[in-house]
Structures are given as structure tokens and as C-alpha cells.
mmCIF file of C-alpha atoms in Angstrom:
data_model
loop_
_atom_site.group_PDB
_atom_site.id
_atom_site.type_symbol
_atom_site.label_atom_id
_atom_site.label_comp_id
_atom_site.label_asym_id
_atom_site.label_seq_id
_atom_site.Cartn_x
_atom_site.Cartn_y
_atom_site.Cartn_z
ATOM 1 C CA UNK A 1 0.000 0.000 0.000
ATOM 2 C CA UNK A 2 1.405 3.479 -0.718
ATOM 3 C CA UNK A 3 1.438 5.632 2.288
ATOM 4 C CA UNK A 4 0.032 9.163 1.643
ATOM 5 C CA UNK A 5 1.560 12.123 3.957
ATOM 6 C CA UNK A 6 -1.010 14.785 4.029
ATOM 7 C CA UNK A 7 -0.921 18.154 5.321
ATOM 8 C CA UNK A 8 -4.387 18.546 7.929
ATOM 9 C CA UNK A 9 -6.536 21.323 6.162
ATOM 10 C CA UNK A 10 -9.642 22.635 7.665
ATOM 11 C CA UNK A 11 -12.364 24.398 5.517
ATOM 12 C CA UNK A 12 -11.413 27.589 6.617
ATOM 13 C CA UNK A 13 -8.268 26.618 5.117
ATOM 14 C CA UNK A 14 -9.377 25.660 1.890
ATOM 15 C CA UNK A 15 -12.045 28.200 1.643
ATOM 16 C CA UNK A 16 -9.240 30.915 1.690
ATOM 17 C CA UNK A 17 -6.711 29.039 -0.370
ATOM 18 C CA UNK A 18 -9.162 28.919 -2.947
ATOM 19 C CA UNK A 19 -10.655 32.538 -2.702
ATOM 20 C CA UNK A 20 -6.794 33.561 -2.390
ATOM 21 C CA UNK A 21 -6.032 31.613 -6.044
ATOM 22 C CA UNK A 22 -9.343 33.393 -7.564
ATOM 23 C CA UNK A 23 -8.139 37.023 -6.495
ATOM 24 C CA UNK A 24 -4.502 36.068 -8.119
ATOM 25 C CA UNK A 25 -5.808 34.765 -11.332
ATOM 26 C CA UNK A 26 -8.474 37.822 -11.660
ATOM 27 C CA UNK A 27 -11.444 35.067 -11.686
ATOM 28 C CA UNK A 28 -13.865 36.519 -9.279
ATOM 29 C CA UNK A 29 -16.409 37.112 -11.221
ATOM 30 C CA UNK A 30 -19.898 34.933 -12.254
ATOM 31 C CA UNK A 31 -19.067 32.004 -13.508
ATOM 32 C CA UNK A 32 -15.828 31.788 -12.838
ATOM 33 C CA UNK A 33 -13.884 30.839 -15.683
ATOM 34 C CA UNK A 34 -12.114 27.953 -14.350
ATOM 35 C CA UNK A 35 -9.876 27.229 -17.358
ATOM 36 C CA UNK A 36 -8.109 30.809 -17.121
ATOM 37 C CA UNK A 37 -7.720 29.414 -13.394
ATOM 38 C CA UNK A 38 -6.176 26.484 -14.653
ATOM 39 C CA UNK A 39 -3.698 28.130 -16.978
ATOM 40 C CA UNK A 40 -2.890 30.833 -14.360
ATOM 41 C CA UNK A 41 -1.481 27.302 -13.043
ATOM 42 C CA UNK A 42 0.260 26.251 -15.970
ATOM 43 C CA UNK A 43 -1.985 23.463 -16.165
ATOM 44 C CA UNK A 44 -3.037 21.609 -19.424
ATOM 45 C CA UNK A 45 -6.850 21.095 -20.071
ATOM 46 C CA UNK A 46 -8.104 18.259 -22.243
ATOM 47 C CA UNK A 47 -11.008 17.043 -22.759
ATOM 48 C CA UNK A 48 -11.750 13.364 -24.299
ATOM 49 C CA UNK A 49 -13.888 10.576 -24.637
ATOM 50 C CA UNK A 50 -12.836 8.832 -20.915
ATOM 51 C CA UNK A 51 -14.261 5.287 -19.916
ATOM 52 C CA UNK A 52 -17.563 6.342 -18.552
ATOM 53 C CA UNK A 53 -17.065 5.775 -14.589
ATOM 54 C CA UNK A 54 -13.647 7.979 -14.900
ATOM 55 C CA UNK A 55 -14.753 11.954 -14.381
ATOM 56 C CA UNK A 56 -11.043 13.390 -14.543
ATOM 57 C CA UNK A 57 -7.388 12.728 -14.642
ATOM 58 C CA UNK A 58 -4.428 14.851 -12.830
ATOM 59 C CA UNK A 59 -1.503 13.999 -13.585
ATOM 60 C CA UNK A 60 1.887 15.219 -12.737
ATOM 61 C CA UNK A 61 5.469 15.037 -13.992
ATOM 62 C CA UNK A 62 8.356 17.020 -12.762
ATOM 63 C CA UNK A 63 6.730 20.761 -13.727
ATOM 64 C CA UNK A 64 4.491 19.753 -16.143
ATOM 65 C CA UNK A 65 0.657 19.445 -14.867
ATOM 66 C CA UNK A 66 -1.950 18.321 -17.293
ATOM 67 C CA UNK A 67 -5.981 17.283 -16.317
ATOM 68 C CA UNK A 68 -7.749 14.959 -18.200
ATOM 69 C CA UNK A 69 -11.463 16.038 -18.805
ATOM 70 C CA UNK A 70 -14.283 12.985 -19.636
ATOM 71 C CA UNK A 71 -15.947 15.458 -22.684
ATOM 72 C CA UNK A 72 -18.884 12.774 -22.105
ATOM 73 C CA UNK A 73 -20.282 14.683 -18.943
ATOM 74 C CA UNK A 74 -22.135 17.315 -18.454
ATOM 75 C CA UNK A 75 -20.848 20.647 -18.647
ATOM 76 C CA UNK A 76 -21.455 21.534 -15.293
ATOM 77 C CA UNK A 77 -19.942 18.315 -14.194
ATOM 78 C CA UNK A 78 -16.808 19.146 -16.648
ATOM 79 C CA UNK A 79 -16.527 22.253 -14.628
ATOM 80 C CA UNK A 80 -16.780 20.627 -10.700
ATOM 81 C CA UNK A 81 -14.339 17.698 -11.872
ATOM 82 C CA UNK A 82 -11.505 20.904 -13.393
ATOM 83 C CA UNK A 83 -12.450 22.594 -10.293
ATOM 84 C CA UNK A 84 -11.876 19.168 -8.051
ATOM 85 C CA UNK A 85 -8.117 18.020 -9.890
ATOM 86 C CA UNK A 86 -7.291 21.894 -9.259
ATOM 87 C CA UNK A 87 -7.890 21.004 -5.811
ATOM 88 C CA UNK A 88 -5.589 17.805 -5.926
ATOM 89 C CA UNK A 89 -2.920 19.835 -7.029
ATOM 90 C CA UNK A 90 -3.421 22.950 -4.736
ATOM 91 C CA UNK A 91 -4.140 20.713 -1.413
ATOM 92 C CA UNK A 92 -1.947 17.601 -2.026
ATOM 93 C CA UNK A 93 0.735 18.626 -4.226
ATOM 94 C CA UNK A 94 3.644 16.227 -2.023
ATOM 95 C CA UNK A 95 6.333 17.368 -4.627
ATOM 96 C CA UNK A 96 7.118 14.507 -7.529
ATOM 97 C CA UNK A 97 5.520 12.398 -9.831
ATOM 98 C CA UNK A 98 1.897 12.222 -9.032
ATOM 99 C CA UNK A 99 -1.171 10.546 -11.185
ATOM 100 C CA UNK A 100 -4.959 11.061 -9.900
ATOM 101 C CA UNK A 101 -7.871 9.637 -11.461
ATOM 102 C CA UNK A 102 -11.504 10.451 -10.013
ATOM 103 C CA UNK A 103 -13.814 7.851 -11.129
ATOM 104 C CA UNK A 104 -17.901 8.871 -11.034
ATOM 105 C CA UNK A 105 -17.400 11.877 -9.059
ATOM 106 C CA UNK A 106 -20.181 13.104 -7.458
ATOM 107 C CA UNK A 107 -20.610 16.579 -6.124
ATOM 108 C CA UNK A 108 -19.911 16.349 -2.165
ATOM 109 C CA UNK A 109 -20.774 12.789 -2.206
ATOM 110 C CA UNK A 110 -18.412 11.242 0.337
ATOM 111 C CA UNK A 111 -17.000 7.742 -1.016
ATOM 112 C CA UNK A 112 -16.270 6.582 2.000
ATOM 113 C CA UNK A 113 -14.309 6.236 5.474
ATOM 114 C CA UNK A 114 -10.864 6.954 5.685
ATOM 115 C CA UNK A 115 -9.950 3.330 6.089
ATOM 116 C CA UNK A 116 -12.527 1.979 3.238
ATOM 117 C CA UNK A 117 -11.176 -0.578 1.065
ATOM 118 C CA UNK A 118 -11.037 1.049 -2.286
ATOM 119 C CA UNK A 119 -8.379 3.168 -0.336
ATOM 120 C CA UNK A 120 -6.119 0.238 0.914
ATOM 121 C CA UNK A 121 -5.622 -1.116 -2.977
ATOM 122 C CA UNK A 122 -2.064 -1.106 -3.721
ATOM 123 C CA UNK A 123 -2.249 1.420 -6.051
ATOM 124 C CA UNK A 124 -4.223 3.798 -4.261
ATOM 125 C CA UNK A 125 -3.032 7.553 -4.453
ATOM 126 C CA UNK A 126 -5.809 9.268 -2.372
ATOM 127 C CA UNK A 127 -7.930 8.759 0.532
ATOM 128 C CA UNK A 128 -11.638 9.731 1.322
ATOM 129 C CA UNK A 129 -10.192 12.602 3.003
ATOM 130 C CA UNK A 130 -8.199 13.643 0.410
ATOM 131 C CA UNK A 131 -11.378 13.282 -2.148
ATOM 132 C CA UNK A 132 -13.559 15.699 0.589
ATOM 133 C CA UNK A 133 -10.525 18.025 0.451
ATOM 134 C CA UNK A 134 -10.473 18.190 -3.192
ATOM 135 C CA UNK A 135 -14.136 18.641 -3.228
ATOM 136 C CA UNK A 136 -14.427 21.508 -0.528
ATOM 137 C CA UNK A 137 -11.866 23.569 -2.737
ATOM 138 C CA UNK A 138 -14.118 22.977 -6.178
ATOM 139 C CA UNK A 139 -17.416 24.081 -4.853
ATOM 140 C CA UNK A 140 -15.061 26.887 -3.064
ATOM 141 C CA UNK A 141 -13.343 27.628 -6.493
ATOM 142 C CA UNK A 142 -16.785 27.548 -8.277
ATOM 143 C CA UNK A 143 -19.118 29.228 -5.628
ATOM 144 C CA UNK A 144 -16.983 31.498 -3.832
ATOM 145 C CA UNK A 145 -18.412 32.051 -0.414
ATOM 146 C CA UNK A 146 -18.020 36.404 -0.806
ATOM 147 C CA UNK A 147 -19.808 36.181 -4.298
ATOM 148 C CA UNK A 148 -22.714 33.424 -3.122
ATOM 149 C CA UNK A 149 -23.488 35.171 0.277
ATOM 150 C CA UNK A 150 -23.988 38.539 -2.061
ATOM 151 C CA UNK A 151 -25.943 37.463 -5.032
ATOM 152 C CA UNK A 152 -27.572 35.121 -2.315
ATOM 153 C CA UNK A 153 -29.293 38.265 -1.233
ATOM 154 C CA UNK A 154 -31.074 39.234 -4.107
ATOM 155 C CA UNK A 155 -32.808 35.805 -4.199
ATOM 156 C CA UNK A 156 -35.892 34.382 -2.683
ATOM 157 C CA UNK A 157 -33.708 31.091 -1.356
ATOM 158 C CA UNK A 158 -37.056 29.511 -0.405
ATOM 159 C CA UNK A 159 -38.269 29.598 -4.397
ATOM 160 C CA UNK A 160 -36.650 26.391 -6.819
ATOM 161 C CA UNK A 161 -36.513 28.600 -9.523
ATOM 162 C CA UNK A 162 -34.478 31.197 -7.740
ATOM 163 C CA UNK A 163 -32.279 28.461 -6.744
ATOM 164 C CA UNK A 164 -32.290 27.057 -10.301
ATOM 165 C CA UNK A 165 -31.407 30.869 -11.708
ATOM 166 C CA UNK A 166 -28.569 31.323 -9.100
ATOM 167 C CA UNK A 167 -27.020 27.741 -9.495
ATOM 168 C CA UNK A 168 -27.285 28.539 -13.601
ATOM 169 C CA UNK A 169 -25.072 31.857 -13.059
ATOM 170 C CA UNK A 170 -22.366 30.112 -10.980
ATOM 171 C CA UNK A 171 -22.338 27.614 -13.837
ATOM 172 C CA UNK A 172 -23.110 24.841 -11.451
ATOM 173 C CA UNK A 173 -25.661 22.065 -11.021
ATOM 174 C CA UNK A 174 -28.834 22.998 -8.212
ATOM 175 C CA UNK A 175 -27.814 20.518 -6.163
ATOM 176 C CA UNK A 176 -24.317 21.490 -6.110
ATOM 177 C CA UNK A 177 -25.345 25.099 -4.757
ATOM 178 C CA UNK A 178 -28.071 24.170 -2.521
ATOM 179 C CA UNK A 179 -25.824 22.297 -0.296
ATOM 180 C CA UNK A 180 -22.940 25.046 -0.971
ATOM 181 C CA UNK A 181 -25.814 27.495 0.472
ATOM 182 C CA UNK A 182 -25.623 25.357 3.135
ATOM 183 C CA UNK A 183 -21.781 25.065 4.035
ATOM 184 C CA UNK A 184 -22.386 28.518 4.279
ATOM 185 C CA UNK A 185 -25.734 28.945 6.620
ATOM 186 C CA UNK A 186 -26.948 30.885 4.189
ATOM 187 C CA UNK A 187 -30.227 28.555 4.225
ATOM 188 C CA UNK A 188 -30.366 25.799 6.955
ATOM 189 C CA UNK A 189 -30.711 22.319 6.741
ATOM 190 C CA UNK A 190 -34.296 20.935 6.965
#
């Protein structure tokens, strides 16, 4: 089994490291364009036919960082799975060679305890931990908490279609920004 060495990060953490890497690439604004992101990283987008259960691809070698895109998905899952392998490389960037594929990655869907099994398989390079991590910093790099909480505001939160219109100009899914309203406490859970 490889043995991952992680640095802790709380969601304040990741909350600000991704807020901090918006404000440096100018992408604060609705939707956030996370390709300029991505090359403000010098990192590679491509998008390709991928085997269905496999959303995205990071890999990297010595300073070159390249993501693999499934062009299959949806676009707003294109975006959250960009968004996600950003997250890989900003949160668990050990140094060297390092190869991540997220297979059927769901938006804040946890795969998992720590010590589930598909994390003990020999060649494992990530841990349920590491996958919450990676997801915290998308929905944090697509729905910045500053920009929701405002345009939050001018929205009836208790109306779908309000929650339909504000989801569509953060270029996410509804589900993906009602429970980012939540991480929030902009609306509370039922």
C-alpha cells in the first residue's frame, strides 16, 4: 500500500486558499472561468472521450501538470471535476511524480471512510479525506463564499426557480449550490 503524507486542512483553510487563487488569477467574477484558473497554473486542459465511470485525470510530472477532462459529462460536471483536480494539485501537491484519477465523481458525495477498502488497494493515491478536500476547494473555487453570500441576497432562497437561476449563473448544477448554500448557513438544513 502506498502511504500518503497529508498536510491537515480545515475548511477555513481551503475556503481561503481557494478565494486567495481566484483574487490572483483575476477570476472573481460569475461564472468563474475555471480554465483561465487552470492556466494561471500552468496546467493543461483536455477534454476526451474517458471510460464512462472515470470523471477526470491529474496527472503530474516534474513541472508539467496536465488534467484529463471525460468530454462525455455534463458541462457543469466538466466544470466541478476541473475545479476538483485543481484542488488535488493545490491541497496535495507532495512534490514529484503524481497521477490522480476520479472515477464517477459526485458533487460532495463522500466515497467513503478513511480506512474503506477502495483506499487500501495497492495502487491507491488518495484517501476519502483527500477526495472531501479536493471537493471543498471545487465548490469553493466555483461558488466562492463572498460572491454566493452577495448574489444570495437578491434571491428568494425559499423559491426552486431562484435556486435554479442562481445555481445557472455560478455555472453549477442545483444541487451542487443548494448544499454550498448550506456550508455557508446561508439557508439551513431541513
Amino acid at each position: 500500500m502506498v502511504s500518503i503524507q497529508m498536510r491537515q486542512h480545515t475548511d477555513e483553510s481551503i475556503e481561503s486558499q481557494a478565494l486567495e487563487l481566484l483574487r490572483s488569477a483575476g477570476a472573481l467574477s460569475l461564472p468563474v472561468d475555471i480554465e483561465h484558473v487552470a492556466r494561471t497554473l500552468d496546467v493543461k486542459v483536455n477534454y476526451q472521450k474517458l471510460e464512462d465511470d472515470v470523471s477526470g485525470v491529474l496527472i503530474v510530472s516534474g513541472n508539467q501538470r496536465h488534467v484529463l477532462i471525460n468530454d462525455t459529462h455534463h458541462p457543469n460536471r466538466r466544470r466541478f471535476t476541473l475545479s476538483h483536480e485543481l484542488g488535488h494539485l493545490m491541497l496535495h501537491d507532495g512534490g514529484g511524480d503524481q497521477f490522480f484519477v476520479d472515477r464517477h465523481l459526485r458533487v460532495y458525495q463522500r466515497v467513503g471512510e478513511p480506512g474503506a477498502p477502495a483506499y487500501q488497494l495497492p495502487d491507491s493515491m488518495t484517501n476519502a479525506d483527500m477526495e472531501r478536500g479536493a471537493n471543498r476547494f471545487a465548490a469553493a473555487l466555483l461558488m466562492p463564499g463572498p460572491l454566493v453570500k452577495r448574489v444570495a441576497l437578491e434571491h428568494d432562497l425559499w423559491d426552486e426557480n431562484d435556486i435554479a437561476r442562481l445555481a445557472k449563473s455560478f455555472g453549477v448544477s442545483e444541487q451542487a449550490m443548494s448544499i454550498r448554500l448550506q456550508q455557508l448557513k446561508v439557508v439551513a438544513l431541513n
